[in-house]
mmCIF file of C-alpha atoms in Angstrom:
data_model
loop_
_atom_site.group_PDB
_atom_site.id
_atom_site.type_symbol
_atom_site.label_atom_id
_atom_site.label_comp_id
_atom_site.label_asym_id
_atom_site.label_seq_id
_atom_site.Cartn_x
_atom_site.Cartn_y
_atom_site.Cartn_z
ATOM 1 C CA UNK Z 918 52.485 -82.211 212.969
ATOM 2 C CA UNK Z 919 49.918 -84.282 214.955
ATOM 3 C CA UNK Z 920 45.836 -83.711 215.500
ATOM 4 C CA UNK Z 921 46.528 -80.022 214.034
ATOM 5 C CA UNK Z 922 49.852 -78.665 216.290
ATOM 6 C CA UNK Z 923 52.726 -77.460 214.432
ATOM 7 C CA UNK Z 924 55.959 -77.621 216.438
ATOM 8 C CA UNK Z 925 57.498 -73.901 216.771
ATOM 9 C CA UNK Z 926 60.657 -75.542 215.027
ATOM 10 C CA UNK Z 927 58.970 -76.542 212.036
ATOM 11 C CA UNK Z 928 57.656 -73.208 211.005
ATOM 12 C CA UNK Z 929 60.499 -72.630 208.800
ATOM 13 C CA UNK Z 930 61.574 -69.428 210.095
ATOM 14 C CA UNK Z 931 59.835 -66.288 210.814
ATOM 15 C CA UNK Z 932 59.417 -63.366 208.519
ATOM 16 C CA UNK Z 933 59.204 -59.938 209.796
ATOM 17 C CA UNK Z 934 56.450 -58.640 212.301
ATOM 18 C CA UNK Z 935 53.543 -57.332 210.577
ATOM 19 C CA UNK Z 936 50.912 -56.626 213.904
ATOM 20 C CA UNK Z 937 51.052 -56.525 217.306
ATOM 21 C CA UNK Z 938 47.883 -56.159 219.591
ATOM 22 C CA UNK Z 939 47.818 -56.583 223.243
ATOM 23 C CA UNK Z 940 47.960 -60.113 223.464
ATOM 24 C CA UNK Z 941 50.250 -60.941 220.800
ATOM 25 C CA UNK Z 942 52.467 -60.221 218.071
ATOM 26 C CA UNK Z 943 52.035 -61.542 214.197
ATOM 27 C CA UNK Z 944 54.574 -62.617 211.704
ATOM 28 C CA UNK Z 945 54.871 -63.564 208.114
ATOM 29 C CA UNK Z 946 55.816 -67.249 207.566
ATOM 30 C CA UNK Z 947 57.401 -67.853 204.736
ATOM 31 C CA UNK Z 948 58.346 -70.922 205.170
ATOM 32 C CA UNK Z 949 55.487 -72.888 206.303
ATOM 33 C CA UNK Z 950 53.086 -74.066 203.761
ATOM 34 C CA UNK Z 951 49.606 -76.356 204.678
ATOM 35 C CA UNK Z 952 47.689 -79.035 202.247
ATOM 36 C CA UNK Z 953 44.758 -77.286 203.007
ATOM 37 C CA UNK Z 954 45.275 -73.861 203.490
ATOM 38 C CA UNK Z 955 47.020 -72.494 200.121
ATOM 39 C CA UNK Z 956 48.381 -68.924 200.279
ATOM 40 C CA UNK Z 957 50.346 -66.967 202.554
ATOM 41 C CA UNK Z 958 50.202 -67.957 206.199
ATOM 42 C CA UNK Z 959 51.251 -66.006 208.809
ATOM 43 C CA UNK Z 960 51.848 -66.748 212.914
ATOM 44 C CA UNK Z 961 50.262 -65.304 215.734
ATOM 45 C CA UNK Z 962 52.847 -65.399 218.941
ATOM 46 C CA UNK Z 963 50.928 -64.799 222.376
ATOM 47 C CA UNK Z 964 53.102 -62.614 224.136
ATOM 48 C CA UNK Z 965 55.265 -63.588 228.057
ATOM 49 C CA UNK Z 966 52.303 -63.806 230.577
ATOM 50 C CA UNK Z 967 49.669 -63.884 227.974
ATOM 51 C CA UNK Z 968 47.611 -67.311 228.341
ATOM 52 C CA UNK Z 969 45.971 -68.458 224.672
ATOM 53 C CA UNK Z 970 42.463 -68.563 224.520
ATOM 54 C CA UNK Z 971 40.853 -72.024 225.442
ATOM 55 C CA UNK Z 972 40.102 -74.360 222.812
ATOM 56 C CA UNK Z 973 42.650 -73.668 220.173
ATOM 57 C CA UNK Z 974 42.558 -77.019 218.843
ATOM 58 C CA UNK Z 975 38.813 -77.247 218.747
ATOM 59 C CA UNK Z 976 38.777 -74.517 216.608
ATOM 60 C CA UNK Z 977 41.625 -76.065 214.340
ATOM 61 C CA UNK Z 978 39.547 -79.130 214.169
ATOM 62 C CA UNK Z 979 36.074 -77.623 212.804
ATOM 63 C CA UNK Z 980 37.255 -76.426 210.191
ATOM 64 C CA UNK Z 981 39.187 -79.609 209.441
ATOM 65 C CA UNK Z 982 35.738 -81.229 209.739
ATOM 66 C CA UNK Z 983 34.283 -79.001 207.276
ATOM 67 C CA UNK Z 984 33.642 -80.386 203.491
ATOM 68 C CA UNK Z 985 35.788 -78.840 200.684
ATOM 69 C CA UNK Z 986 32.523 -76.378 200.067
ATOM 70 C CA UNK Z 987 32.110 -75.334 203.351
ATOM 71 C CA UNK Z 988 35.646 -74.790 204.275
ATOM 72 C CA UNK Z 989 36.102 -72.750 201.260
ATOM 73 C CA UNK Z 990 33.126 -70.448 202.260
ATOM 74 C CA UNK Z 991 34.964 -70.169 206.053
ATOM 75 C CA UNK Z 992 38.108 -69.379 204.636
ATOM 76 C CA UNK Z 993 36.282 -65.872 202.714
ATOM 77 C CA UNK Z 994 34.939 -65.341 206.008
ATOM 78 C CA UNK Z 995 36.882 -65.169 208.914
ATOM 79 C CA UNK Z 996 40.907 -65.869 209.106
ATOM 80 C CA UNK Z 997 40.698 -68.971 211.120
ATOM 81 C CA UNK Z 998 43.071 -70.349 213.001
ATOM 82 C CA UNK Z 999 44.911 -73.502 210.913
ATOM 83 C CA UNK Z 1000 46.695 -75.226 213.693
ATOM 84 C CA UNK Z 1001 47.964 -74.649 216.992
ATOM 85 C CA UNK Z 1002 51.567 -73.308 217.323
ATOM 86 C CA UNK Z 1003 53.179 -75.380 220.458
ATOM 87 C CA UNK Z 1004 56.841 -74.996 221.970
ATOM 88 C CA UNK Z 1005 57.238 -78.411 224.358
ATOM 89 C CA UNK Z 1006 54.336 -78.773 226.544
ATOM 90 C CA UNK Z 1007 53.235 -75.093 226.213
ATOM 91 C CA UNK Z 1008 51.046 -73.729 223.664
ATOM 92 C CA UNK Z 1009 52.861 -70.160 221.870
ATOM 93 C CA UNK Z 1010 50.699 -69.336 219.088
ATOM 94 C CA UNK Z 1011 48.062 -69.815 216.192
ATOM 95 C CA UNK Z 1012 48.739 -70.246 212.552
ATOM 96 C CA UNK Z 1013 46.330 -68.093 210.527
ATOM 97 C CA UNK Z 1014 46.111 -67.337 206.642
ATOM 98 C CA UNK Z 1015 47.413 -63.593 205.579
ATOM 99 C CA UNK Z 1016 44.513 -61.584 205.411
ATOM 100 C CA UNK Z 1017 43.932 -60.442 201.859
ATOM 101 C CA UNK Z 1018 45.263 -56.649 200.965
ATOM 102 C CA UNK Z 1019 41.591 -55.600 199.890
ATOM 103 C CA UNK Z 1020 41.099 -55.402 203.448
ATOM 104 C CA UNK Z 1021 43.603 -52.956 203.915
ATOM 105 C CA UNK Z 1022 43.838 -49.136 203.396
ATOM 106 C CA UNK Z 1023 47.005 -47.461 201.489
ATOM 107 C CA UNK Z 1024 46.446 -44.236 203.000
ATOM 108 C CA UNK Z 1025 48.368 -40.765 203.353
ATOM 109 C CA UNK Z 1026 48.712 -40.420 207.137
ATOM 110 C CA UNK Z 1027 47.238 -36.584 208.077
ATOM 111 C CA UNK Z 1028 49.775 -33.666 208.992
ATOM 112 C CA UNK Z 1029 52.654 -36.429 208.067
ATOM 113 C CA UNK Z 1030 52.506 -37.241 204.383
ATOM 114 C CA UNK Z 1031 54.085 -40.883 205.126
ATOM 115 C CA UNK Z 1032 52.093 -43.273 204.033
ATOM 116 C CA UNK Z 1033 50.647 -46.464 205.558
ATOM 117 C CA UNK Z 1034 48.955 -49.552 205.182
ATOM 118 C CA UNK Z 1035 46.609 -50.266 207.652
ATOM 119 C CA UNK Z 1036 43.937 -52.793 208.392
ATOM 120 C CA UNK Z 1037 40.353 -51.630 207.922
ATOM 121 C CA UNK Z 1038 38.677 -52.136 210.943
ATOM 122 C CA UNK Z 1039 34.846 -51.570 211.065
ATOM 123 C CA UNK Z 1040 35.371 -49.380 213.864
ATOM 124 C CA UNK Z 1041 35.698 -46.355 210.907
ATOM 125 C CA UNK Z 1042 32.463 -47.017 209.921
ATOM 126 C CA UNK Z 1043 31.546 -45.566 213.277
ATOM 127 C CA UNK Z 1044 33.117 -42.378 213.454
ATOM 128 C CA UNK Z 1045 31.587 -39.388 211.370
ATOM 129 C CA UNK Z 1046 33.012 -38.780 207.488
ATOM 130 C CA UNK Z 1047 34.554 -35.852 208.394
ATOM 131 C CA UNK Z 1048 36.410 -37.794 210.931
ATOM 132 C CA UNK Z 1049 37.053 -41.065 208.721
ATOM 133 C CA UNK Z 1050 38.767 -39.000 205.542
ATOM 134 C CA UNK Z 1051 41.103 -37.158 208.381
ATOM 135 C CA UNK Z 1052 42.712 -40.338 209.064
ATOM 136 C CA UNK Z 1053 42.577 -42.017 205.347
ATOM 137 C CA UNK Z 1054 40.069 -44.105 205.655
ATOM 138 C CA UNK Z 1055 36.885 -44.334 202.871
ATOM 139 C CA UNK Z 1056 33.354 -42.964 203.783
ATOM 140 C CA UNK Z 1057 30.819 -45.936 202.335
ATOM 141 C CA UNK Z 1058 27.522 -44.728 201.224
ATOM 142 C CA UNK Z 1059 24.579 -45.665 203.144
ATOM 143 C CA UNK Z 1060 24.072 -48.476 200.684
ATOM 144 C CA UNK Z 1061 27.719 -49.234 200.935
ATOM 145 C CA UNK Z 1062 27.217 -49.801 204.497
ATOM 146 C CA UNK Z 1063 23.715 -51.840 203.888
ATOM 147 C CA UNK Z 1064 26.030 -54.509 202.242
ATOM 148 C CA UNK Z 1065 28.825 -54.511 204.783
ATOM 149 C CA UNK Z 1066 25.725 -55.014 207.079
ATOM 150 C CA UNK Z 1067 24.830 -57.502 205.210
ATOM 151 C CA UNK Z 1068 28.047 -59.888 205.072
ATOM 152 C CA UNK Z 1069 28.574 -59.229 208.369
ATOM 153 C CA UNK Z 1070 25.554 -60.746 209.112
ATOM 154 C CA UNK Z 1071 26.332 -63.703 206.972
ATOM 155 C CA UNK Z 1072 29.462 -64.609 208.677
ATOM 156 C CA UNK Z 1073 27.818 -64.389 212.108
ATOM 157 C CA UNK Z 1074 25.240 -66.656 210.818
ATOM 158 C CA UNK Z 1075 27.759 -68.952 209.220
ATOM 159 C CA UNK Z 1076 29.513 -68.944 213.086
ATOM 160 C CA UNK Z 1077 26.300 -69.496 214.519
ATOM 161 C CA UNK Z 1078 24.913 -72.333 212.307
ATOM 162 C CA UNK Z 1079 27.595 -74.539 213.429
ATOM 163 C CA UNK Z 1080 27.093 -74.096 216.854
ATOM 164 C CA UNK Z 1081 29.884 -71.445 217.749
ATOM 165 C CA UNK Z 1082 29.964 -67.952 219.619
ATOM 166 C CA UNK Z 1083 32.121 -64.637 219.021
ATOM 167 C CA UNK Z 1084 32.124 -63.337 222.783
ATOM 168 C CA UNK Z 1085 34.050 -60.376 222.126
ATOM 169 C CA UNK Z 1086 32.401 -59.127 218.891
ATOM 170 C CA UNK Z 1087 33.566 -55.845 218.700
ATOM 171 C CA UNK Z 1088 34.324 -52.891 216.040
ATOM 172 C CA UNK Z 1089 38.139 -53.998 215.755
ATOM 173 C CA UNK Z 1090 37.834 -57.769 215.141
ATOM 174 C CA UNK Z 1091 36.157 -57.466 211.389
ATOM 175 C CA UNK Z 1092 37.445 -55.847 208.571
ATOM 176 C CA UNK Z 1093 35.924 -54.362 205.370
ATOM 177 C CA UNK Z 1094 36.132 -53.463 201.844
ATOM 178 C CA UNK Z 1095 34.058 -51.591 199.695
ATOM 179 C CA UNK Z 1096 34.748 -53.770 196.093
ATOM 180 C CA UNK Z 1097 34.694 -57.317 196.109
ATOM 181 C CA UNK Z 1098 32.310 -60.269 198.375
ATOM 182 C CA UNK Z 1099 32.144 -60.557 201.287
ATOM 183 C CA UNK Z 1100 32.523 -57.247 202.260
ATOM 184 C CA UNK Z 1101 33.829 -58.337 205.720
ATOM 185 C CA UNK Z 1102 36.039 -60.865 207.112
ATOM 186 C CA UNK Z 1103 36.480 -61.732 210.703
ATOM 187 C CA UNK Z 1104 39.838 -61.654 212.519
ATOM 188 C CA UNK Z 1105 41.012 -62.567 215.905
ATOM 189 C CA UNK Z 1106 38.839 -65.775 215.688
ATOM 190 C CA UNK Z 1107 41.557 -67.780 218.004
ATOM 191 C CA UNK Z 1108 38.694 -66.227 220.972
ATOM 192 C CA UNK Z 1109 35.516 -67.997 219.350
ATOM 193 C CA UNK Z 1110 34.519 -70.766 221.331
ATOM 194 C CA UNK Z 1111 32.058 -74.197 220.583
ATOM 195 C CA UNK Z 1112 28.495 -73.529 221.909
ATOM 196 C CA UNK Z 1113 27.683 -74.381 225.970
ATOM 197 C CA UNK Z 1114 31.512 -74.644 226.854
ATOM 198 C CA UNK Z 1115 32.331 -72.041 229.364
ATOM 199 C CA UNK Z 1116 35.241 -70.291 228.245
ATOM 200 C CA UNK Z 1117 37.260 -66.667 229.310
ATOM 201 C CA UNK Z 1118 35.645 -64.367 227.115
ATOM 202 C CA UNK Z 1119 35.332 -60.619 227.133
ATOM 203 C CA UNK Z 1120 33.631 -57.639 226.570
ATOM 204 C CA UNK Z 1121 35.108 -54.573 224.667
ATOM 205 C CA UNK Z 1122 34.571 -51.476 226.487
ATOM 206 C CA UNK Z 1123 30.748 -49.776 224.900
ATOM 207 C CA UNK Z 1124 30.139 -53.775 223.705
ATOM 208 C CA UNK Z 1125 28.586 -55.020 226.703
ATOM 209 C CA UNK Z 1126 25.022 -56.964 226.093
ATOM 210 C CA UNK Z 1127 22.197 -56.631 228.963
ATOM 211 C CA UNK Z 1128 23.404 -59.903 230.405
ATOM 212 C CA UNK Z 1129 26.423 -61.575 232.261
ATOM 213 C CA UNK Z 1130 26.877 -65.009 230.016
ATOM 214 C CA UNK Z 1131 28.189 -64.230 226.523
ATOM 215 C CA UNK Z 1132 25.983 -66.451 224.217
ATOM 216 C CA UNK Z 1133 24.863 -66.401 220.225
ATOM 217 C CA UNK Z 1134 21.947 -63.855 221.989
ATOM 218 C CA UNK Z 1135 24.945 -61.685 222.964
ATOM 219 C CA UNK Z 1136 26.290 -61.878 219.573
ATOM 220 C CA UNK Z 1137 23.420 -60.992 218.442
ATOM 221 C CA UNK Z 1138 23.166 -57.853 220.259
ATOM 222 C CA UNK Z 1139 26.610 -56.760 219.271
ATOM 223 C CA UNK Z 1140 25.374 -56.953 215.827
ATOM 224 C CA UNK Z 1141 22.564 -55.021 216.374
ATOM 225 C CA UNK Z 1142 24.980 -52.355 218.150
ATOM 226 C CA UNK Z 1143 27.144 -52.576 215.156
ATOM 227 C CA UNK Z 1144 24.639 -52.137 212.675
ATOM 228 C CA UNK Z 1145 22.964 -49.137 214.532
ATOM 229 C CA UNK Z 1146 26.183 -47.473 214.642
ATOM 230 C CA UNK Z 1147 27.330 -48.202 211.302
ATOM 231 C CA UNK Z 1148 23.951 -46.448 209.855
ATOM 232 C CA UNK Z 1149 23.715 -43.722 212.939
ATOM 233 C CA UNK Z 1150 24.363 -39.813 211.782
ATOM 234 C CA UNK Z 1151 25.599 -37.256 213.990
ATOM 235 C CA UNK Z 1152 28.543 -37.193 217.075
ATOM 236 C CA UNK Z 1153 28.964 -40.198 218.873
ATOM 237 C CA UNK Z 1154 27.812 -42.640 217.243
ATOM 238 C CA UNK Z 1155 30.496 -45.289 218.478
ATOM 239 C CA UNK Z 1156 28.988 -45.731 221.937
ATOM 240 C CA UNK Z 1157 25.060 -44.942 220.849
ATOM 241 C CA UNK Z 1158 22.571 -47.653 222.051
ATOM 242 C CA UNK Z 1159 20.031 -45.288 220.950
ATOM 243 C CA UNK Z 1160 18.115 -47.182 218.013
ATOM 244 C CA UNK Z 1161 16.539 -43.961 216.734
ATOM 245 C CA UNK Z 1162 19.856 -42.525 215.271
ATOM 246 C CA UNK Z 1163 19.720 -45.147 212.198
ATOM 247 C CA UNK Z 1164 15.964 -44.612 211.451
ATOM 248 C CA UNK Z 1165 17.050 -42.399 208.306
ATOM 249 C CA UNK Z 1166 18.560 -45.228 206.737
ATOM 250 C CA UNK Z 1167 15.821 -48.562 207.939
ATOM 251 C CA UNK Z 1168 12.499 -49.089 206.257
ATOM 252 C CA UNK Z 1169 9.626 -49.702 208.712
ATOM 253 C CA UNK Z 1170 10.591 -53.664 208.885
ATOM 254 C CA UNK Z 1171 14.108 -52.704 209.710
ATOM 255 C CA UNK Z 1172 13.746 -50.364 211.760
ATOM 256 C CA UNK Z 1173 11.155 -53.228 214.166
ATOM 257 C CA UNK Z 1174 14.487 -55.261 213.963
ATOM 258 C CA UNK Z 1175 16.731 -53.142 215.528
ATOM 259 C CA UNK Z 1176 14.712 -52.535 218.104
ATOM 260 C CA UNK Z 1177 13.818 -56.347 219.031
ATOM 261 C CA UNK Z 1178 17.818 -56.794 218.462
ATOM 262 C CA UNK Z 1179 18.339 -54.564 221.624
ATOM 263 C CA UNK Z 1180 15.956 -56.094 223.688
ATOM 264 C CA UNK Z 1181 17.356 -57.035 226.787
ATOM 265 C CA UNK Z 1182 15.645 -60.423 226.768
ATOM 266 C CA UNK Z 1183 17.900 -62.863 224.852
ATOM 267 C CA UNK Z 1184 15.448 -65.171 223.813
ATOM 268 C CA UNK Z 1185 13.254 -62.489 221.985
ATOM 269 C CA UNK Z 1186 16.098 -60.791 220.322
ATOM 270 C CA UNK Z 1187 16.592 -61.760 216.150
ATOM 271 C CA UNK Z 1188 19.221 -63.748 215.046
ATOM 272 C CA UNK Z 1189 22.237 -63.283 212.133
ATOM 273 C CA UNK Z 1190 20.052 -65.200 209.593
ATOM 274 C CA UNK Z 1191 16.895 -62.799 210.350
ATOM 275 C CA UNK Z 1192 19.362 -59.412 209.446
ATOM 276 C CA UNK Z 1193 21.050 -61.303 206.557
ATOM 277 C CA UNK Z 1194 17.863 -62.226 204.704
ATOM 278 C CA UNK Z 1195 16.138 -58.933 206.298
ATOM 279 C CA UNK Z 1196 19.375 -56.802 204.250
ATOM 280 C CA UNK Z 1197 19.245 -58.987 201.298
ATOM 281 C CA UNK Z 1198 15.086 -58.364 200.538
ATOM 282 C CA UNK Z 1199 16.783 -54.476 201.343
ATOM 283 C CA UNK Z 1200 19.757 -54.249 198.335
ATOM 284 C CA UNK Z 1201 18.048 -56.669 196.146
ATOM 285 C CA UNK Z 1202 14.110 -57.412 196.082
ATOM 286 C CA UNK Z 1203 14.600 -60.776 196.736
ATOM 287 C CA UNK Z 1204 14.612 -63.056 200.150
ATOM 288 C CA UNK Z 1205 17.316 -65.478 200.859
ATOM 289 C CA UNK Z 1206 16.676 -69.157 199.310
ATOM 290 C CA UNK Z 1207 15.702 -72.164 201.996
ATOM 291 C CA UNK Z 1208 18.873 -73.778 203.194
ATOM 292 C CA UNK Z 1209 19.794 -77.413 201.758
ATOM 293 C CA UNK Z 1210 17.966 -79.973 203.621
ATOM 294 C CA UNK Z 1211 21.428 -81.981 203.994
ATOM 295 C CA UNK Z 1212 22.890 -81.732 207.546
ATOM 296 C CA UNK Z 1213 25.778 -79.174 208.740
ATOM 297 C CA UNK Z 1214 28.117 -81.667 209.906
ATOM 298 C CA UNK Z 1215 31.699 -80.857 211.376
ATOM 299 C CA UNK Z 1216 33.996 -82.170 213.944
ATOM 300 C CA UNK Z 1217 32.617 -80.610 217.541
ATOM 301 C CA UNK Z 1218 29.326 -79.399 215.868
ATOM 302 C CA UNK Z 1219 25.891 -80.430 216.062
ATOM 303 C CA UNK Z 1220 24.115 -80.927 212.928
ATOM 304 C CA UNK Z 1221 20.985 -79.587 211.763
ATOM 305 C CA UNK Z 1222 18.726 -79.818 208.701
ATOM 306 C CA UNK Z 1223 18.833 -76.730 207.596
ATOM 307 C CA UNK Z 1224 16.090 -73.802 207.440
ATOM 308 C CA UNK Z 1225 13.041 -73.662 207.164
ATOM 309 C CA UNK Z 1226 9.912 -71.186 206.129
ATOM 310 C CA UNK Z 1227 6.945 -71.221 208.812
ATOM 311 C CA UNK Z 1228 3.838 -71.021 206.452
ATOM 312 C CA UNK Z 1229 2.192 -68.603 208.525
ATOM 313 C CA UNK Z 1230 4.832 -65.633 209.533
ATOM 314 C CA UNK Z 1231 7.428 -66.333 206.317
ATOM 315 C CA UNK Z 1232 10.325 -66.320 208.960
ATOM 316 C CA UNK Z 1233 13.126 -68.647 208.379
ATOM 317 C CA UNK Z 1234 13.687 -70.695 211.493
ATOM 318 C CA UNK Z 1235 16.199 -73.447 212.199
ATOM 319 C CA UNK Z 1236 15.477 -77.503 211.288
ATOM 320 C CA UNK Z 1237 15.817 -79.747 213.525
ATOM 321 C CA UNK Z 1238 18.529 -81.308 215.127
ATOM 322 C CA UNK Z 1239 20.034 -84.256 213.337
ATOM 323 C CA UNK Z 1240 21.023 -87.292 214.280
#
């Protein structure tokens, strides 16, 4: 292993396939253990005539860069890529950490009886109850869904602060569970790219923001799509753009965000840390603390100096860049 590639040799062996998506399949490997990534790990194999994503290693190297503290916190968030899985010259997969079972659903399978355990995407938050219990899946209370809101915020903004983008944030790449913190982790980050490098990324069908270039602004409207579907009511609520639908469950100040969220002006739309803090004042009174003053710094990052509180509007607003 050299500058985070594994060679497909080394992995010890594959286990049995436990996923398959378009792009790839993923198996257990049980015989490959990191330094610094204890736990299960499993490997992500692109498929014949399915190119990677771009920047693989850059993404293996942040979090490498990361302190202890912060690479903990990533590792609850989002299951990261760990290193790059090459065979020769060509790059074959991603080794990722198993995603913990909390985030699955042991469900009885309608009409069938078999049961199954399967993944719990936040695309069931965005069907109706009725629809959700007919295929196993829970039906979170509104306040339920405040705090899934929430987290998901927070690992947006965690993304965001060191100068990354989703691109294709959509309702099948984050999970959730209704016990436990965070109530969301991301998946398929091997498609997250470093800030200003152009890089193939897509748009889910129903996903697309007002503009062409996929941006933290574009994440940010995907949030704000998520979040008005996850608190919408009635039919159709997985392709709604239509912020009125979740004015049942927004206060006045919540409901002002969702609307500047969906703005089709980038610049003017809210950002991860404005929801996060927003839905924290919501489920518990209080505001989210000031950020450390002590710079983010990771490999391929910029660093900044944290947050602070504009003495006139209370908003929380990025430092500076650092050095």
């Amino acid at each position: 292993m050299a500058d985070g590639i594994l060679d497909r040799d080394g992995l010890g062996g594959l286990g049995p396939q436990i996923g398959e998506g378009g792009q790839a399949r993923v198996f257990h490997a049980p015989g490959l253990t990191l330094p610094d990534a204890p736990g299960p790990l499993v490997v992500k194999e692109y498929k014949p005539g399915c190119a990677p994503p771009a920047g693989l290693r850059r993404l293996v190297a942040f979090r490498a860069g990361l302190d202890p503290d912060r690479r903990d916190r990533l590792d609850q968030l989002a299951a990261w890529p760990l290193r790059v899985v090459r065979d020769g010259d060509r790059t074959v997969g991603v080794v990722l950490p198993l995603i913990p079972d909390t985030f699955f659903q042991d469900r009885v399978l309608p009409g069938t009886g078999r049961r199954d355990l399967a993944p719990r995407e936040v695309q069931n938050l965005l069907i109706p109850p009725a629809r959700a219990r007919q295929v196993g899946m829970p039906t979170p209370t509104v306040e339920q869904r405040l705090v899934i809101c929430r987290d998901f915020a927070a690992a947006l903004h965690f993304v965001h602060q060191h100068q990354l983008v989703v691109g294709d944030l959509n309702a099948r790449n984050a999970l959730f569970r209704t016990t436990g913190r965070p109530a969301v982790i991301l998946v398929d980050c091997d498609a997250i790219r470093v800030r200003g490098r152009v890089a193939s990324q897509l748009n889910a069908p129903d996903w697309e923001p007002p503009e062409a270039q996929l941006t933290q602004s574009s994440d940010c409207y995907k949030f704000g799509l998520f979040v008005l579907r996850c608190l919408s009511t009635g039919e159709q609520r997985s392709t709604t753009r239509d912020p009125d639908r979740a004015d049942a469950a927004l206060d006045e100040e919540g409901r002002r965000l969702l609307r500047a969220t969906l703005r089709a002006v980038p610049a003017e739309r809210p950002t991860a840390w404005d929801w996060g803090s927003y839905l924290q004042f919501r489920l518990t009174g209080r505001r989210l603390p000031p950020r450390p003053a002590s710079p983010v710094r990771a490999t391929g990052t910029v660093a900044t100096t944290g947050w602070v509180r504009d003495p006139v509007t209370g908003r929380w607003t990025p430092g500076r860049a650092g050095p």
